[in-house]
PDB file of C-alpha atoms and ligand atoms in Angstrom:
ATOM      1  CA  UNK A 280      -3.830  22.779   8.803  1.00 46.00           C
ATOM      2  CA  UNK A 281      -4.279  19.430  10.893  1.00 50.00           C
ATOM      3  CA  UNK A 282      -0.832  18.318  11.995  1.00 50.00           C
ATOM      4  CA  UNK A 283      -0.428  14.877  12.899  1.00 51.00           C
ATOM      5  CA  UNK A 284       2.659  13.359  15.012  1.00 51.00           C
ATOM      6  CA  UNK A 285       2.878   9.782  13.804  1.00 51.00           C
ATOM      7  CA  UNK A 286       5.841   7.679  15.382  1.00 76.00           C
ATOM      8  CA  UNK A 287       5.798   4.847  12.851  1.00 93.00           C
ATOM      9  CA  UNK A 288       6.508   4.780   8.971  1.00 97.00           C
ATOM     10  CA  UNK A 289       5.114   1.954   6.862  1.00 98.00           C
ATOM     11  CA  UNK A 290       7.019   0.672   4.144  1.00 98.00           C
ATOM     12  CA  UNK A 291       5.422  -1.932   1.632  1.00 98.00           C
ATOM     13  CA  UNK A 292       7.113  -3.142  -1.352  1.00 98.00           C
ATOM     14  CA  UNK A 293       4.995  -4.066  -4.538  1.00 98.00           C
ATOM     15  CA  UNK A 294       6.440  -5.938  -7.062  1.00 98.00           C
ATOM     16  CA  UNK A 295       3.821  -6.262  -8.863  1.00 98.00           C
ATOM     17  CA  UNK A 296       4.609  -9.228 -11.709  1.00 98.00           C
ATOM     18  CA  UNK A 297       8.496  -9.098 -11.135  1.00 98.00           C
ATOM     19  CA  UNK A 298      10.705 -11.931  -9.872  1.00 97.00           C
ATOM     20  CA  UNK A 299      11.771 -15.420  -9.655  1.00 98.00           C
ATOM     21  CA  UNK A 300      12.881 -17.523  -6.406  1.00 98.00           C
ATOM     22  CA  UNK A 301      16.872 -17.268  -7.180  1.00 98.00           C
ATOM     23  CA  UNK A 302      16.219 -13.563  -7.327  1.00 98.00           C
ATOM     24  CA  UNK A 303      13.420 -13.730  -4.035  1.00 98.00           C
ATOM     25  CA  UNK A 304      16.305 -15.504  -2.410  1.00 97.00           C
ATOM     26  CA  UNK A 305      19.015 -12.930  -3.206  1.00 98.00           C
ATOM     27  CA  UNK A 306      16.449 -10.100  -2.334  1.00 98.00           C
ATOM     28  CA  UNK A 307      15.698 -11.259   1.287  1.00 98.00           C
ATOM     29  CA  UNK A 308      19.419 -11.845   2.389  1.00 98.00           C
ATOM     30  CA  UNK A 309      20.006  -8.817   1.047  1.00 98.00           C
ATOM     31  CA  UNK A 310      17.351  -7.003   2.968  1.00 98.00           C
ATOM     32  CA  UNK A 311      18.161  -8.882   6.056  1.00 98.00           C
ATOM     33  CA  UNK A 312      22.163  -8.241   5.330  1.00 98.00           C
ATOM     34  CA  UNK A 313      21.382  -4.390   5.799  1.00 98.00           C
ATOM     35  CA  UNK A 314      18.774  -4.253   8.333  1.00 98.00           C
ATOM     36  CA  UNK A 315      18.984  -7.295  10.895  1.00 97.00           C
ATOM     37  CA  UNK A 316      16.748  -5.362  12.774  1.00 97.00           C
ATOM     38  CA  UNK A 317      14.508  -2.547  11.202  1.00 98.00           C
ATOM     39  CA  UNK A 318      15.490   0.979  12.751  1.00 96.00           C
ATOM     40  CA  UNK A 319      12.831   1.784  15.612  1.00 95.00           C
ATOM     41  CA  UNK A 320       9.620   3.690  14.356  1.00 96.00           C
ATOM     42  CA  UNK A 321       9.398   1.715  11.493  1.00 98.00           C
ATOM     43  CA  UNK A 322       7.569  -1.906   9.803  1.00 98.00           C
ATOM     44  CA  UNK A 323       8.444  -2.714   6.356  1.00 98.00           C
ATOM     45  CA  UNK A 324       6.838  -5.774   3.994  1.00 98.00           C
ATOM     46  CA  UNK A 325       7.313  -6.701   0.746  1.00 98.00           C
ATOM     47  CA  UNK A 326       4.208  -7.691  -1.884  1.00 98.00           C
ATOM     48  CA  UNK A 327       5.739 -10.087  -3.892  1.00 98.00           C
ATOM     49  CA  UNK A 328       3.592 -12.022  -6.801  1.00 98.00           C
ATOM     50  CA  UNK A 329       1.864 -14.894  -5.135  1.00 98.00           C
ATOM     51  CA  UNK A 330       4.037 -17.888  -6.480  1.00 98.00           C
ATOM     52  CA  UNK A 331       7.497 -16.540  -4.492  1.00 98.00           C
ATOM     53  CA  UNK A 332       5.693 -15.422  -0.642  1.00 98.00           C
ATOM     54  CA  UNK A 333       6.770 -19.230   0.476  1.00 97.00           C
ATOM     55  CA  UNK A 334      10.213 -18.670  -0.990  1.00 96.00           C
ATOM     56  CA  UNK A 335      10.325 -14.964   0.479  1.00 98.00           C
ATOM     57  CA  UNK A 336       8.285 -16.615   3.612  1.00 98.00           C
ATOM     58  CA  UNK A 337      11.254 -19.046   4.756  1.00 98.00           C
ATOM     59  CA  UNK A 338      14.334 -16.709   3.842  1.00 97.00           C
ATOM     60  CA  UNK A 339      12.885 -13.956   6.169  1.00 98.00           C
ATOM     61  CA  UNK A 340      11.802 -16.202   8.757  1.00 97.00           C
ATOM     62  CA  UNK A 341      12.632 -14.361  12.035  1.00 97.00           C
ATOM     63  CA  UNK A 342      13.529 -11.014  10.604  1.00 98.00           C
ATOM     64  CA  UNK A 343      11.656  -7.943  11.116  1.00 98.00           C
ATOM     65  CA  UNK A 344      10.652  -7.816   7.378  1.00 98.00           C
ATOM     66  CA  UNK A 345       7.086  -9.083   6.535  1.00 98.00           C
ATOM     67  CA  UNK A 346       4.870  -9.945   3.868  1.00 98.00           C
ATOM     68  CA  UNK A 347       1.808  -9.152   1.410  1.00 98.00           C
ATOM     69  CA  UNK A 348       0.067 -10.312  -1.311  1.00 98.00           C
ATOM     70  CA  UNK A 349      -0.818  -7.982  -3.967  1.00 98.00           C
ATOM     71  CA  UNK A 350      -4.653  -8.901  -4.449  1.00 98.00           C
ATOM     72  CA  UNK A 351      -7.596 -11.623  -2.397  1.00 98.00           C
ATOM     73  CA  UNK A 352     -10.849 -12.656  -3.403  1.00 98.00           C
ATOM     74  CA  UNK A 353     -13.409 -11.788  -1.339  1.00 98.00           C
ATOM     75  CA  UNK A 354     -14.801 -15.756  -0.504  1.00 98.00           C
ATOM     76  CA  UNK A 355     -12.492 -17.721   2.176  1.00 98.00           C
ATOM     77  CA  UNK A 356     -12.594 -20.608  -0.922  1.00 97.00           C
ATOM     78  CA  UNK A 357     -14.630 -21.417  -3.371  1.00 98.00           C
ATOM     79  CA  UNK A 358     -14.784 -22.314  -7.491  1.00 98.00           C
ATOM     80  CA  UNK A 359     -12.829 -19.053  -8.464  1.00 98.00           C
ATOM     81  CA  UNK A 360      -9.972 -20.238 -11.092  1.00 98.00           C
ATOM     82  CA  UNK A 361      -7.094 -18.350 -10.551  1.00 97.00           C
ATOM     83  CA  UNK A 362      -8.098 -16.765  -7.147  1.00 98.00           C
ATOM     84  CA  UNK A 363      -6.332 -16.737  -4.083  1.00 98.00           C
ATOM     85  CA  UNK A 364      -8.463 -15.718  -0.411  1.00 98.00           C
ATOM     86  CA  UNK A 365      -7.294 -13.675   2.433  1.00 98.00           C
ATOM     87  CA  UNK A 366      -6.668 -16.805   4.455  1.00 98.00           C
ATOM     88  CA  UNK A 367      -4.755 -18.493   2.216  1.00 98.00           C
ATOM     89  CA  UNK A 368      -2.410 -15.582   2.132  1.00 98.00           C
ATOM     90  CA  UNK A 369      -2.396 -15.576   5.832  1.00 98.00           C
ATOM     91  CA  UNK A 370      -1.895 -19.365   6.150  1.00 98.00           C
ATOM     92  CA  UNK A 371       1.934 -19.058   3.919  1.00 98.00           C
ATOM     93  CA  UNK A 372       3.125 -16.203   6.257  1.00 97.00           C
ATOM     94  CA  UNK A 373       1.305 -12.677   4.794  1.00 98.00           C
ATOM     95  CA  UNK A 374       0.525 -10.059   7.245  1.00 98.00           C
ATOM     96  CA  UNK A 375      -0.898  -7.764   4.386  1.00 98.00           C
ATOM     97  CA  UNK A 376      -2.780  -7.428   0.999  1.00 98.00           C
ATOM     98  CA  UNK A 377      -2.961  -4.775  -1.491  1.00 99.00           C
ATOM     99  CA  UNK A 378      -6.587  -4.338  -2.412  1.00 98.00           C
ATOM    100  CA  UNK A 379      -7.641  -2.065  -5.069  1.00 98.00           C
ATOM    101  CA  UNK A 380      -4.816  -1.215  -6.762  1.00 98.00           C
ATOM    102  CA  UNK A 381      -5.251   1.059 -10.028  1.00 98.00           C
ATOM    103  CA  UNK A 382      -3.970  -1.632 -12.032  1.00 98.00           C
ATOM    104  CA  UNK A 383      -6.545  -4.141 -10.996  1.00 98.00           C
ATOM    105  CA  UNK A 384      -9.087  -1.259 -10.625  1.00 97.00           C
ATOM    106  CA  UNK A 385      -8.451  -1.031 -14.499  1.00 96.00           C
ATOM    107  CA  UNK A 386      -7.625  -4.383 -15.877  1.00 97.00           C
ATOM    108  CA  UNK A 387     -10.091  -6.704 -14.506  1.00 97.00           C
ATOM    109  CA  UNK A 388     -12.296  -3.352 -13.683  1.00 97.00           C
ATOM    110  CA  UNK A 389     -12.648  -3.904 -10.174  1.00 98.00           C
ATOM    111  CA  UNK A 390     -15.376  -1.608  -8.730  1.00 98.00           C
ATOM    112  CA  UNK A 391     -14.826  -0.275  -5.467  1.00 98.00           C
ATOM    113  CA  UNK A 392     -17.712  -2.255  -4.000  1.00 98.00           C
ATOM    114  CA  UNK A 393     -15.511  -5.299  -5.033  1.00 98.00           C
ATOM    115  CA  UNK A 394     -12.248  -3.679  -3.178  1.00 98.00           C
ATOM    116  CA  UNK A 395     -14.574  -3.045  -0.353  1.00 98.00           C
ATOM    117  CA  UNK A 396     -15.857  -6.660  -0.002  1.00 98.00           C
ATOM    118  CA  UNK A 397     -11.674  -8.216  -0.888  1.00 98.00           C
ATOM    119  CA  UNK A 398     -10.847  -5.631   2.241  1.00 98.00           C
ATOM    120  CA  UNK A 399     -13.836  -6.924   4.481  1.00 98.00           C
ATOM    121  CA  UNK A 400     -12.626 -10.722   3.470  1.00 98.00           C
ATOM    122  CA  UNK A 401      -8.508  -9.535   4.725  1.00 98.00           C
ATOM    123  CA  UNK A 402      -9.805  -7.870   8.371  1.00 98.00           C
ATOM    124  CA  UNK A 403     -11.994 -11.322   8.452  1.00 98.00           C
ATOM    125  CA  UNK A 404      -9.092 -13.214   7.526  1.00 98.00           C
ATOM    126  CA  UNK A 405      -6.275 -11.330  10.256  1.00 98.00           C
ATOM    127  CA  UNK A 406      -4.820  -9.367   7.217  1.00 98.00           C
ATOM    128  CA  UNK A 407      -4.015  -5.708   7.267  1.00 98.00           C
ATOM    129  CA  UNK A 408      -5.385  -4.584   3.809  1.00 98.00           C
ATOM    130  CA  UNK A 409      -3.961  -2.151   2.281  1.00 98.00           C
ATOM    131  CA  UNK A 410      -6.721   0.074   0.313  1.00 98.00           C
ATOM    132  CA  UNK A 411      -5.461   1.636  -2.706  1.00 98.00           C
ATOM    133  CA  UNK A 412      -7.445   5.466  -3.993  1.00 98.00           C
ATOM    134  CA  UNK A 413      -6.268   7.579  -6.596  1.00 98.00           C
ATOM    135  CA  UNK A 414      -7.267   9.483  -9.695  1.00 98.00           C
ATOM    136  CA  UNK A 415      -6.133   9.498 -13.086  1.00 97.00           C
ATOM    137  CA  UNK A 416      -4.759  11.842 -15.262  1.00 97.00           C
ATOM    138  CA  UNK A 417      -7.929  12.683 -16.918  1.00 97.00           C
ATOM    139  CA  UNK A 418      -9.721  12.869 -13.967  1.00 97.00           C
ATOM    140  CA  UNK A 419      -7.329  15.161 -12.337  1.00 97.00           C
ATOM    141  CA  UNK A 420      -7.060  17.716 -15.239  1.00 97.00           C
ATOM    142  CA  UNK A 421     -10.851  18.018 -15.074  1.00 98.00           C
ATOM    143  CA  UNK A 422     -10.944  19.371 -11.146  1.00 97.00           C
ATOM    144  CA  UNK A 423     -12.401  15.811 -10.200  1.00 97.00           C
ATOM    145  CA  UNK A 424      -9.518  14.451  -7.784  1.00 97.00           C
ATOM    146  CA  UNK A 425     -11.177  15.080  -4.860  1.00 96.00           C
ATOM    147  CA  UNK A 426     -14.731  13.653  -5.705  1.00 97.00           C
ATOM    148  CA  UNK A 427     -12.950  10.409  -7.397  1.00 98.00           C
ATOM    149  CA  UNK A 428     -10.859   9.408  -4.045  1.00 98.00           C
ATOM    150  CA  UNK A 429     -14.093  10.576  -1.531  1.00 97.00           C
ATOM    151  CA  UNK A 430     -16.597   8.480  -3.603  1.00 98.00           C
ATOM    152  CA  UNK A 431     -13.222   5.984  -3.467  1.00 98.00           C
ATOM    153  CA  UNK A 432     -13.061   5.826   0.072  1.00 97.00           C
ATOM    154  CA  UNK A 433     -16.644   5.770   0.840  1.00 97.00           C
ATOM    155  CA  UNK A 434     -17.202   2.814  -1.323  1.00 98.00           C
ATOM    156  CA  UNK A 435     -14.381   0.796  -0.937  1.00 98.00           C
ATOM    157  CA  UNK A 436     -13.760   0.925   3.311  1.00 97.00           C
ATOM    158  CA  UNK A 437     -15.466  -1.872   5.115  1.00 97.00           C
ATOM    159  CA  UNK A 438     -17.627  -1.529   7.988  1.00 94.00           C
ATOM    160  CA  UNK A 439     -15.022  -3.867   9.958  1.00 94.00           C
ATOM    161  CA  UNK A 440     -12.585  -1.570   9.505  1.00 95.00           C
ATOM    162  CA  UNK A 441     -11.325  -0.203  12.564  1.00 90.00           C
ATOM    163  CA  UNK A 442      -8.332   1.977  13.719  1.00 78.00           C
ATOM    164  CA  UNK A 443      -5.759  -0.633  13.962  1.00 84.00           C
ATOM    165  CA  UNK A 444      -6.454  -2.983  11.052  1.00 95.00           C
ATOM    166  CA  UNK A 445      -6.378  -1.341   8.241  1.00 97.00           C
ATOM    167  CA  UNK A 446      -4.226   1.132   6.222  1.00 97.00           C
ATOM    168  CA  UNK A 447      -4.735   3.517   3.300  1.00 98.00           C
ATOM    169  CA  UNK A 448      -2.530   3.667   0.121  1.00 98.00           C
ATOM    170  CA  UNK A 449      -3.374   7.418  -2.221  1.00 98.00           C
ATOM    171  CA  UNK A 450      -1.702   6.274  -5.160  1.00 98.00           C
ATOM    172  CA  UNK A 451      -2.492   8.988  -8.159  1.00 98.00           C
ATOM    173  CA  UNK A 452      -2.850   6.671 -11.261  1.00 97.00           C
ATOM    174  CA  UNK A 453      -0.585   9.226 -13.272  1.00 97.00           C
ATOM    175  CA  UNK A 454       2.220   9.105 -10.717  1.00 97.00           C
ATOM    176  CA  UNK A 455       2.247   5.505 -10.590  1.00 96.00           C
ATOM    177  CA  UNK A 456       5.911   4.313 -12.883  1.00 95.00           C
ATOM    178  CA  UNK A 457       6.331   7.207 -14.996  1.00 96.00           C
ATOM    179  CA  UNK A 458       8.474   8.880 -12.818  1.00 95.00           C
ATOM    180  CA  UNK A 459       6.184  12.209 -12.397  1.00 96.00           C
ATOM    181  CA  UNK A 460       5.088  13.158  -8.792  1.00 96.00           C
ATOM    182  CA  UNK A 461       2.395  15.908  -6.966  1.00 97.00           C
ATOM    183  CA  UNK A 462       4.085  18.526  -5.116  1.00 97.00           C
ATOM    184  CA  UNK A 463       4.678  18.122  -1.315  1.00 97.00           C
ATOM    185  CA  UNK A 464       1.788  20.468  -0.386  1.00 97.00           C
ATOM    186  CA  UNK A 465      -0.568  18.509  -2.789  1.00 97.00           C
ATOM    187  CA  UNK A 466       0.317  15.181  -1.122  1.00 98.00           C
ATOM    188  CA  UNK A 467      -0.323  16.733   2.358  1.00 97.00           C
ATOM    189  CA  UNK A 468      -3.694  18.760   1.342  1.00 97.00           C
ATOM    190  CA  UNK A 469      -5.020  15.567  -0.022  1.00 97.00           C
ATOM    191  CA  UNK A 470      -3.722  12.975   2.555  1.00 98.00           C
ATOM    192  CA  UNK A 471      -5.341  15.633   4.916  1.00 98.00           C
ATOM    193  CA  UNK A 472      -8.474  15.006   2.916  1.00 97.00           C
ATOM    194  CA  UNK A 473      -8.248  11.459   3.005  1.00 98.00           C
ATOM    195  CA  UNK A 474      -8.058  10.501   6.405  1.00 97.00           C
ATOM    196  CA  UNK A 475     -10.998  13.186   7.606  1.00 97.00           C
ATOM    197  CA  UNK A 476     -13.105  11.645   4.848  1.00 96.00           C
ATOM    198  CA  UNK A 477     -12.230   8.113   6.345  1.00 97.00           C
ATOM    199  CA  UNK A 478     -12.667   9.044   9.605  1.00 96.00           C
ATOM    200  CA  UNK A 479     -16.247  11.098   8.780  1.00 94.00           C
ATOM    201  CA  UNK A 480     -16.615   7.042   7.070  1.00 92.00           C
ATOM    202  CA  UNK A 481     -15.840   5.324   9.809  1.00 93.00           C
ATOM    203  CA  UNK A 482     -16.241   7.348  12.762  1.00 93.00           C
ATOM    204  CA  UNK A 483     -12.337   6.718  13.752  1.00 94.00           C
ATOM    205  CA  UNK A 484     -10.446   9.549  14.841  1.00 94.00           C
ATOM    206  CA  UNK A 485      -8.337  11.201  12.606  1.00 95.00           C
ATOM    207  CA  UNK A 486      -5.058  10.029  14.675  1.00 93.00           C
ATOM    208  CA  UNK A 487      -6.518   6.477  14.000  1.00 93.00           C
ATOM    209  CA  UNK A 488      -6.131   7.035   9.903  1.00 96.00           C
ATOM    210  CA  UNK A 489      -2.784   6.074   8.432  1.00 96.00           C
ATOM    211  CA  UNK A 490      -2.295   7.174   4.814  1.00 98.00           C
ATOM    212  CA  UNK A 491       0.533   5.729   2.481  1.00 98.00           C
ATOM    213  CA  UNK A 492       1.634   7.780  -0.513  1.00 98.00           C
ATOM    214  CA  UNK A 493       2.378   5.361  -3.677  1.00 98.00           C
ATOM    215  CA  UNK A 494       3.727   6.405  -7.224  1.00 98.00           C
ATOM    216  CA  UNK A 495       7.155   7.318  -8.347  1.00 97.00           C
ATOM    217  CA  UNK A 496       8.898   7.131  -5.090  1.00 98.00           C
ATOM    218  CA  UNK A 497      12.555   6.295  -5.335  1.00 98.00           C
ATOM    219  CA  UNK A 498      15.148   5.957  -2.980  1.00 98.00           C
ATOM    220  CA  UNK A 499      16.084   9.866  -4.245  1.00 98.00           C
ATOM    221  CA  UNK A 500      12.558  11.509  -3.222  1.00 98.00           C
ATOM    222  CA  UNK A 501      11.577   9.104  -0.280  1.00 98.00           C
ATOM    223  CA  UNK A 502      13.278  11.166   2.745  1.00 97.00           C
ATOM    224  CA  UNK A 503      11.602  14.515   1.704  1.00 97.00           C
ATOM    225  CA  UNK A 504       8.287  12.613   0.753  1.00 98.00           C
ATOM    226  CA  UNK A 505       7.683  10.491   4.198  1.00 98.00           C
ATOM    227  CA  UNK A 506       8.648  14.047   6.012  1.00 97.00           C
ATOM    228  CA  UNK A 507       5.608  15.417   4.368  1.00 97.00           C
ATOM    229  CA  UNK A 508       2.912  16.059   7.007  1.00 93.00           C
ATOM    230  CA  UNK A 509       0.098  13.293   6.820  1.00 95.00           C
ATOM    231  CA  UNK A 510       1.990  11.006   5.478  1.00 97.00           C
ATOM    232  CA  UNK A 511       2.360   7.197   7.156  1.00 97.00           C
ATOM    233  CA  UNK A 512       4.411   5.329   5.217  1.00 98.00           C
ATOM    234  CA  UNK A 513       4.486   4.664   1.548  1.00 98.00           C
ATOM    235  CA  UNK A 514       3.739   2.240  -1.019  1.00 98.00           C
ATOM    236  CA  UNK A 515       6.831   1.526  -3.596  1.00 98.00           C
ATOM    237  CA  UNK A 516       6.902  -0.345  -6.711  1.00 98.00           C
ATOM    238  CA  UNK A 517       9.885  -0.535  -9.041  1.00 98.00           C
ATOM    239  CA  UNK A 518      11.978   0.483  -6.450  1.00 98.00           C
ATOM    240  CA  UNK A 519      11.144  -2.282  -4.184  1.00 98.00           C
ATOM    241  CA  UNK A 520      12.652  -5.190  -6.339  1.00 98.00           C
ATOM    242  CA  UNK A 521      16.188  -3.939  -5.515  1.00 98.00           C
ATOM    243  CA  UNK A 522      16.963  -4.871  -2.437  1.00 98.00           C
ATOM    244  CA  UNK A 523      18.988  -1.954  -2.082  1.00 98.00           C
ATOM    245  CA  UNK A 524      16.997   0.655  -3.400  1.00 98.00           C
ATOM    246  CA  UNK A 525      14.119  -0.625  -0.573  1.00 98.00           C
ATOM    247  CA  UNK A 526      16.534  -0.519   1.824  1.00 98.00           C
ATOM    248  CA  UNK A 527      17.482   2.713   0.979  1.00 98.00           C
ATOM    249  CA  UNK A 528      13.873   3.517   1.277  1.00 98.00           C
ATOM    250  CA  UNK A 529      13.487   2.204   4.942  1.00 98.00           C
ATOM    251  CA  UNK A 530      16.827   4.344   6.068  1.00 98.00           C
ATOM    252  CA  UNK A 531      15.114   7.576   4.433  1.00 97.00           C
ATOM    253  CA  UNK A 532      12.186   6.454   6.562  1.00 97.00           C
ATOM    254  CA  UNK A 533      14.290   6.298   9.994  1.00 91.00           C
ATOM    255  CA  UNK A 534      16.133   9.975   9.718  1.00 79.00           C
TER     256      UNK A 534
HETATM  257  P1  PGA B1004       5.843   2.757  -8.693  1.00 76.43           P
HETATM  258  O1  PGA B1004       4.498   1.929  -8.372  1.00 76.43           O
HETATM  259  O2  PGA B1004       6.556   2.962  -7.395  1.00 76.43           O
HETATM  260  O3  PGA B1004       6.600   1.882  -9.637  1.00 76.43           O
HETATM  261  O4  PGA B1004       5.412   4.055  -9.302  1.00 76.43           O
HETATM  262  C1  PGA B1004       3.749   2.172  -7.204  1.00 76.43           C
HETATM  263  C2  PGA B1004       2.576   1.246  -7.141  1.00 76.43           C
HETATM  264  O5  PGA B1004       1.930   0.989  -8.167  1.00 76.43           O
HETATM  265  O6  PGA B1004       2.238   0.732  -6.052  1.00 76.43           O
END
């Protein structure tokens, strides 16, 4: 089995559509309270829903904690109601953007030649997207989970995408808030899977490939699940709108 030594652990926060500014404020001193500085070896940024990044953008202001938005379109500007680009994101303070997510990948049936064009739009823009893969259920109780996520990643990774600017979320669509998880050695064998069909995609190295695991990670299962070989960081919903569950999160990321 591949073993990979990576030095730094990515933590993103999703929130998904949680939140308000009182509770944005309370969140970031919080955050900033426990970690003034983030232990070494690891970046953490929080995806909040697009209305609270200024709010989250001026209470973290000099801290080590950065931020996302959970979704671009793939034109810089444009007559899209409701839209929001990549640079738009970057110009109120975002390092990152989820693309891809199952969630959007099933409500507004995003295709994953849509992901690939919102992902093409962050690199353009001086994002780091943040490309979501996963199956579902169904999909995994037929044998298909690893023809889903390799048609996935084929489709939906960019030509721009290089080593650096980029990272990959696995998020199984089952896993995601219902508490249920894969087993260590399925996480590994299909991170493993992940980045060499990324890096046969892309022609990166396999070092160059950073994989998040999303889905049911908690503050109780995070330690044992970013020891997991292959692993980069993860990708945490519910537990990232307590401040003190996420920082729990980051600290199980550090030991
Ligand atoms: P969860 O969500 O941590 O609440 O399972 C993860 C995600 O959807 O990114």
């Amino acid at each position: 089995m591949m073993q990979r030594q990576k030095m730094v652990k990515i933590i993103i926060g999703n929130w998904k559509m949680h939140g308000d500014p009182a509770a944005s404020a309370a969140w970031a001193a919080g955050v900033r309270e426990r970690f003034p500085v983030l232990p070494a070896g690891v970046k953490a940024a929080v995806c909040p829903p697009a209305t609270l990044i200024p709010v989250l953008a001026e209470m973290l202001l000099g801290s080590d904690f950065k931020l996302g938005g959970q979704d671009c379109h793939p034109q810089p500007h444009g007559p899209h109601t409701g839209d929001i680009s990549a640079g738009m994101l970057k110009a109120v303070g975002c390092d990152y953007v989820i693309v891809g997510h199952s969630e959007r990948r099933t409500e507004y049936k995003e295709s994953s030649a849509l992901v690939r064009e919102k992902a093409a739009a962050a690199i353009r823009a001086g994002l780091t997207p943040i490309i979501c893969v996963g199956e579902t259920e169904l999909e995994r109780e037929a044998g298909h989970t690893a023809a889903i996520i390799s048609q996935q990643i084929h489709d939906s990774i960019p030509p721009e995408a290089n080593g650096g600017n980029f990272v990959l979320a696995y998020e199984p669509v089952w896993a995601i808030g219902s508490g249920k998880l894969p087993t260590n050695d399925e996480i590994s064998q299909l991170h493993e899977m992940i980045i060499a069909e990324t890096a046969l995609r892309t022609g990166l190295a396999t070092s160059a490939v950073s994989v998040l695991y999303g889905g049911s990670v908690k503050p109780a299962n995070a330690r044992e699940i970013l020891a997991i070989n292959n692993v980069s960081g993860v990708l945490v919903g519910g537990a990232s709108v307590k401040a003190e569950d996420f920082c729990a999160i980051i600290a199980a990321a550090s030991e």
